[in-house]
């Protein structure tokens, strides 16, 4: 009974953490519960869980987590310095540091680490994550189906799931936009958020869907759900109709399967050449008969030649231009404050000063931000952290991610085969793509899903065989510290 209660608490906490990650549409509803449950859990652990501080000491000392703590301490230093150099903004501090770095990063990592150690069966977390992804993708497919049915109860149900993107003061609905009604967003705030969820989870889904090891005990159920997980992800990727999702998903898929592709070509060179001779003409015929101007792929084709001319790009693809201009402005801020930045979380407030004096052209979105004094322009993770914490801060943060990747690689090399090993392989790829692609496209450091996965990777690497349970006491403690 105690085991069931502890598992139930673990799944509830993980569910709130993942729902908070979903964005404004659903995530904002769960943020208060997310904070409350996490605070109660950590306080109860401090009071009732005897190995709590010992586990934290080991976590800080023997895992990549202590580099994240160093970044956290350095972030506090940059905030104090920002008060002296007058770049400190209280509102940004409350949201980005108190609500973001504390709860969405540090507390999520510690909470998930403790849950994996003693509250959740190791093998069942993979099953839980698989079910969560199926849930997200299934709602996306349901949304698409319901969009084809107008009126009546189905139409009402559709509006419950279809969280329409808010039209801000600077946005205008384009009457000529084609296929816009077919875009899906599942339970995210907008289609691009679902797109990011898809391409970041793609390595994990590839790893577990194509694994020869079972996620579910029943062989038939295991095969059906693996196939459906892979199928639903690919279909949702198509229906999101996001150019950046298309590019990132294709790049990630090619890199992930690169080794297998080369091995397959080498072993089956005649078959490969035959298929190539068949596929290339087929693709040419399809594209010849397809009016590319009536698909969202037109945005890619039109945008590429204008990437190095912001004035032209603003007219052709304002959304992409906004992100490029934001990243350049963040880089200009870094050049003004290269060592300590403008203070962690302060870019949202400081950006108004930067936009008012920038030599770069501004899109309608950025003009709206400047004139209204509200909103937070989208930045790439690398550029934002660089502007806020300087060269030292970004170095500590990226070294933390790199250390996790190194640990995962070493542990996998000597681990026994199994679904957990395949799952962690996928996590390693996801972290690698996250820190790479977020340098080019907008992404937040406060992605709770990423730090939940990081916590699981650290747990898998360092404490997998170190947790012992005494008879009559299900609370775990870590033994054999010297062997770590």
Coordinates of N, CA and C in Angstrom, one line a residue, residues 349-456:
X349 N 13.1 43.4 -19.4 CA 13.0 44.8 -19.1 C 13.9 45.7 -19.9
X350 N 15.2 45.2 -20.1 CA 16.2 46.0 -20.7 C 16.0 46.1 -22.2
X351 N 15.2 45.2 -22.8 CA 15.1 45.1 -24.2 C 14.4 46.4 -24.8
X352 N 13.6 47.1 -24.0 CA 12.9 48.3 -24.4 C 14.0 49.4 -24.7
X353 N 15.0 49.4 -23.9 CA 16.1 50.4 -24.1 C 16.8 50.0 -25.4
X354 N 17.1 48.7 -25.5 CA 17.9 48.2 -26.7 C 17.1 48.5 -28.0
X355 N 15.8 48.2 -28.0 CA 15.0 48.4 -29.2 C 14.9 49.8 -29.6
X356 N 14.8 50.7 -28.6 CA 14.7 52.1 -28.9 C 16.0 52.7 -29.5
X357 N 17.1 52.0 -29.3 CA 18.4 52.5 -29.8 C 19.1 51.6 -30.8
X358 N 18.4 50.6 -31.2 CA 19.0 49.6 -32.1 C 19.1 50.2 -33.5
X359 N 20.2 49.8 -34.2 CA 20.4 50.2 -35.6 C 19.6 49.3 -36.6
X360 N 19.1 48.2 -36.0 CA 18.4 47.2 -36.9 C 16.9 47.6 -37.2
X361 N 16.4 47.2 -38.3 CA 15.0 47.4 -38.6 C 14.1 46.6 -37.7
X362 N 12.9 47.1 -37.5 CA 12.0 46.4 -36.5 C 10.8 45.9 -37.3
X363 N 10.3 44.7 -36.9 CA 9.1 44.1 -37.4 C 7.9 44.7 -36.7
X364 N 6.7 44.5 -37.1 CA 5.5 44.9 -36.5 C 5.4 44.4 -35.0
X365 N 5.8 43.2 -34.9 CA 5.8 42.6 -33.5 C 6.7 43.4 -32.6
X366 N 7.9 43.7 -33.0 CA 8.9 44.4 -32.2 C 8.5 45.8 -31.9
X367 N 7.9 46.5 -32.9 CA 7.3 47.8 -32.8 C 6.2 47.8 -31.7
X368 N 5.4 46.8 -31.8 CA 4.3 46.7 -30.8 C 4.9 46.5 -29.4
X369 N 5.9 45.7 -29.2 CA 6.6 45.5 -27.9 C 7.2 46.8 -27.4
X370 N 7.8 47.6 -28.3 CA 8.5 48.8 -28.0 C 7.5 49.9 -27.6
X371 N 6.4 50.0 -28.4 CA 5.4 51.1 -28.1 C 4.5 50.8 -26.9
X372 N 4.2 49.5 -26.8 CA 3.3 49.1 -25.7 C 4.0 48.9 -24.4
X373 N 5.3 48.7 -24.4 CA 6.1 48.4 -23.2 C 5.7 47.1 -22.6
X374 N 5.1 46.2 -23.3 CA 4.8 44.9 -22.8 C 5.3 43.8 -23.7
X375 N 5.2 42.6 -23.3 CA 5.6 41.5 -24.1 C 7.1 41.1 -23.9
X376 N 7.4 39.9 -24.3 CA 8.7 39.4 -24.2 C 9.1 38.8 -25.6
X377 N 9.9 39.5 -26.4 CA 10.3 38.9 -27.7 C 11.0 37.6 -27.6
X378 N 10.8 36.7 -28.6 CA 11.4 35.4 -28.5 C 12.9 35.4 -28.8
X379 N 13.7 34.8 -27.9 CA 15.2 34.7 -28.1 C 15.6 33.2 -28.2
X380 N 16.8 33.0 -28.9 CA 17.4 31.7 -28.7 C 18.0 31.6 -27.4
X381 N 18.0 30.4 -26.8 CA 18.5 30.2 -25.4 C 19.9 30.7 -25.3
X382 N 20.8 30.4 -26.2 CA 22.2 30.7 -26.1 C 22.3 32.3 -26.0
X383 N 21.6 33.0 -26.9 CA 21.8 34.5 -26.9 C 21.2 35.1 -25.7
X384 N 20.1 34.6 -25.2 CA 19.5 35.2 -24.0 C 20.4 35.0 -22.8
X385 N 20.8 33.8 -22.6 CA 21.7 33.5 -21.4 C 23.0 34.3 -21.5
X386 N 23.5 34.4 -22.7 CA 24.8 35.1 -23.0 C 24.6 36.6 -22.6
X387 N 23.4 37.2 -23.0 CA 23.2 38.6 -22.7 C 23.0 38.8 -21.2
X388 N 22.3 37.9 -20.6 CA 22.0 38.1 -19.2 C 23.1 37.7 -18.2
X389 N 23.9 36.7 -18.5 CA 25.0 36.3 -17.6 C 26.4 36.4 -18.1
X390 N 26.5 36.8 -19.4 CA 27.9 37.0 -19.9 C 28.5 35.7 -20.3
X391 N 29.8 35.8 -20.7 CA 30.5 34.6 -21.2 C 30.7 33.6 -20.1
X392 N 30.8 34.0 -18.8 CA 31.0 33.0 -17.8 C 29.8 32.2 -17.5
X393 N 28.6 32.9 -17.5 CA 27.3 32.2 -17.3 C 27.0 31.2 -18.3
X394 N 27.2 31.6 -19.6 CA 26.8 30.7 -20.7 C 27.8 29.5 -20.7
X395 N 29.0 29.7 -20.3 CA 30.0 28.6 -20.2 C 29.6 27.6 -19.2
X396 N 29.2 28.1 -18.0 CA 28.8 27.1 -16.9 C 27.6 26.3 -17.3
X397 N 26.6 27.0 -17.9 CA 25.3 26.3 -18.3 C 25.6 25.3 -19.4
X398 N 26.3 25.6 -20.4 CA 26.6 24.6 -21.5 C 27.5 23.5 -21.0
X399 N 28.4 23.8 -20.1 CA 29.3 22.8 -19.6 C 28.5 21.8 -18.8
X400 N 27.4 22.2 -18.1 CA 26.5 21.3 -17.4 C 25.9 20.4 -18.4
X401 N 25.3 20.9 -19.5 CA 24.7 20.0 -20.5 C 25.7 19.0 -21.1
X402 N 26.9 19.5 -21.4 CA 27.9 18.7 -22.0 C 28.4 17.6 -21.0
X403 N 28.5 17.9 -19.7 CA 28.8 16.9 -18.7 C 27.8 15.8 -18.7
X404 N 26.5 16.1 -18.8 CA 25.5 15.1 -18.8 C 25.6 14.2 -20.0
X405 N 25.9 14.8 -21.2 CA 26.1 14.0 -22.4 C 27.3 13.1 -22.3
X406 N 28.4 13.5 -21.7 CA 29.6 12.7 -21.5 C 29.2 11.5 -20.5
X407 N 28.5 11.8 -19.5 CA 28.1 10.8 -18.5 C 27.2 9.7 -19.2
X408 N 26.2 10.2 -19.9 CA 25.3 9.3 -20.6 C 26.1 8.4 -21.6
X409 N 27.0 9.0 -22.3 CA 27.8 8.2 -23.3 C 28.6 7.1 -22.6
X410 N 29.3 7.5 -21.5 CA 30.1 6.5 -20.7 C 29.2 5.4 -20.1
X411 N 28.1 5.8 -19.5 CA 27.3 4.8 -18.9 C 26.6 3.8 -19.8
X412 N 26.2 4.3 -21.0 CA 25.5 3.5 -22.0 C 26.5 2.4 -22.5
X413 N 27.8 2.8 -22.7 CA 28.8 2.0 -23.2 C 28.9 0.7 -22.4
X414 N 28.8 0.8 -21.0 CA 29.0 -0.4 -20.2 C 27.7 -0.9 -19.5
X415 N 26.5 -0.4 -20.0 CA 25.2 -0.8 -19.4 C 24.7 -2.0 -20.2
X416 N 23.9 -2.8 -19.5 CA 23.2 -3.9 -20.1 C 22.1 -3.4 -21.0
X417 N 21.8 -4.1 -22.1 CA 20.8 -3.7 -23.0 C 19.4 -3.8 -22.3
X418 N 18.5 -2.9 -22.8 CA 17.2 -2.9 -22.2 C 16.5 -1.6 -22.7
X419 N 15.2 -1.5 -22.4 CA 14.4 -0.4 -22.9 C 14.9 0.9 -22.2
X420 N 15.3 0.8 -20.9 CA 15.8 2.0 -20.2 C 17.1 2.5 -20.9
X421 N 17.9 1.6 -21.3 CA 19.1 2.1 -22.0 C 18.8 2.8 -23.3
X422 N 17.8 2.3 -24.1 CA 17.4 2.9 -25.3 C 16.8 4.2 -25.0
X423 N 16.0 4.3 -23.9 CA 15.3 5.6 -23.5 C 16.4 6.6 -23.2
X424 N 17.4 6.3 -22.5 CA 18.4 7.3 -22.1 C 19.3 7.7 -23.3
X425 N 19.4 6.8 -24.3 CA 20.1 7.1 -25.5 C 19.3 8.3 -26.2
X426 N 18.0 8.1 -26.2 CA 17.2 9.1 -26.8 C 17.3 10.4 -26.0
X427 N 17.3 10.4 -24.7 CA 17.5 11.6 -23.9 C 18.8 12.3 -24.2
X428 N 19.9 11.5 -24.4 CA 21.1 12.1 -24.8 C 21.0 12.9 -26.1
X429 N 20.4 12.3 -27.1 CA 20.2 13.0 -28.4 C 19.3 14.2 -28.2
X430 N 18.3 14.1 -27.4 CA 17.4 15.3 -27.1 C 18.1 16.4 -26.5
X431 N 18.9 16.2 -25.5 CA 19.7 17.2 -24.9 C 20.7 17.9 -25.9
X432 N 21.3 17.0 -26.7 CA 22.2 17.6 -27.7 C 21.5 18.5 -28.7
X433 N 20.4 18.0 -29.2 CA 19.6 18.9 -30.1 C 19.1 20.1 -29.5
X434 N 18.7 20.0 -28.2 CA 18.1 21.1 -27.5 C 19.1 22.3 -27.4
X435 N 20.3 22.0 -26.9 CA 21.3 23.0 -26.7 C 21.9 23.5 -28.1
X436 N 21.7 22.7 -29.1 CA 22.2 23.2 -30.5 C 21.1 24.0 -31.2
X437 N 19.9 23.5 -31.3 CA 18.9 24.2 -32.1 C 18.4 25.4 -31.3
X438 N 18.4 25.4 -30.0 CA 17.9 26.5 -29.3 C 18.8 27.7 -29.4
X439 N 20.0 27.5 -29.9 CA 20.9 28.6 -30.2 C 20.4 29.4 -31.5
X440 N 19.6 28.7 -32.3 CA 19.2 29.3 -33.5 C 17.7 29.8 -33.5
X441 N 16.9 29.1 -32.7 CA 15.5 29.4 -32.6 C 15.1 29.6 -31.2
X442 N 14.0 30.4 -31.0 CA 13.6 30.7 -29.7 C 13.2 29.5 -28.8
X443 N 13.8 29.5 -27.6 CA 13.5 28.4 -26.7 C 13.9 28.9 -25.3
X444 N 13.2 28.5 -24.3 CA 13.4 29.0 -22.9 C 14.2 28.0 -22.1
X445 N 15.0 28.6 -21.2 CA 15.8 27.7 -20.3 C 14.8 27.0 -19.3
X446 N 13.7 27.6 -19.2 CA 12.7 27.0 -18.2 C 11.8 26.0 -18.7
X447 N 12.3 25.1 -19.6 CA 11.6 24.0 -20.1 C 11.6 22.9 -19.1
X448 N 10.5 22.7 -18.3 CA 10.6 21.7 -17.3 C 10.8 20.3 -17.8
X449 N 10.3 20.0 -19.0 CA 10.5 18.7 -19.6 C 12.0 18.3 -19.7
X450 N 12.8 19.3 -20.2 CA 14.2 19.1 -20.4 C 14.9 18.7 -19.1
X451 N 14.6 19.4 -18.0 CA 15.3 19.2 -16.7 C 14.7 18.0 -16.0
X452 N 13.5 17.6 -16.3 CA 13.0 16.3 -15.9 C 13.8 15.2 -16.5
X453 N 14.1 15.3 -17.8 CA 14.9 14.3 -18.6 C 16.3 14.3 -18.1
X454 N 16.9 15.5 -17.8 CA 18.2 15.6 -17.3 C 18.4 14.9 -16.0
X455 N 17.4 15.1 -15.1 CA 17.4 14.4 -13.8 C 17.4 12.9 -14.0
X456 N 16.6 12.4 -14.9 CA 16.5 11.0 -15.2 C 17.8 10.4 -15.7

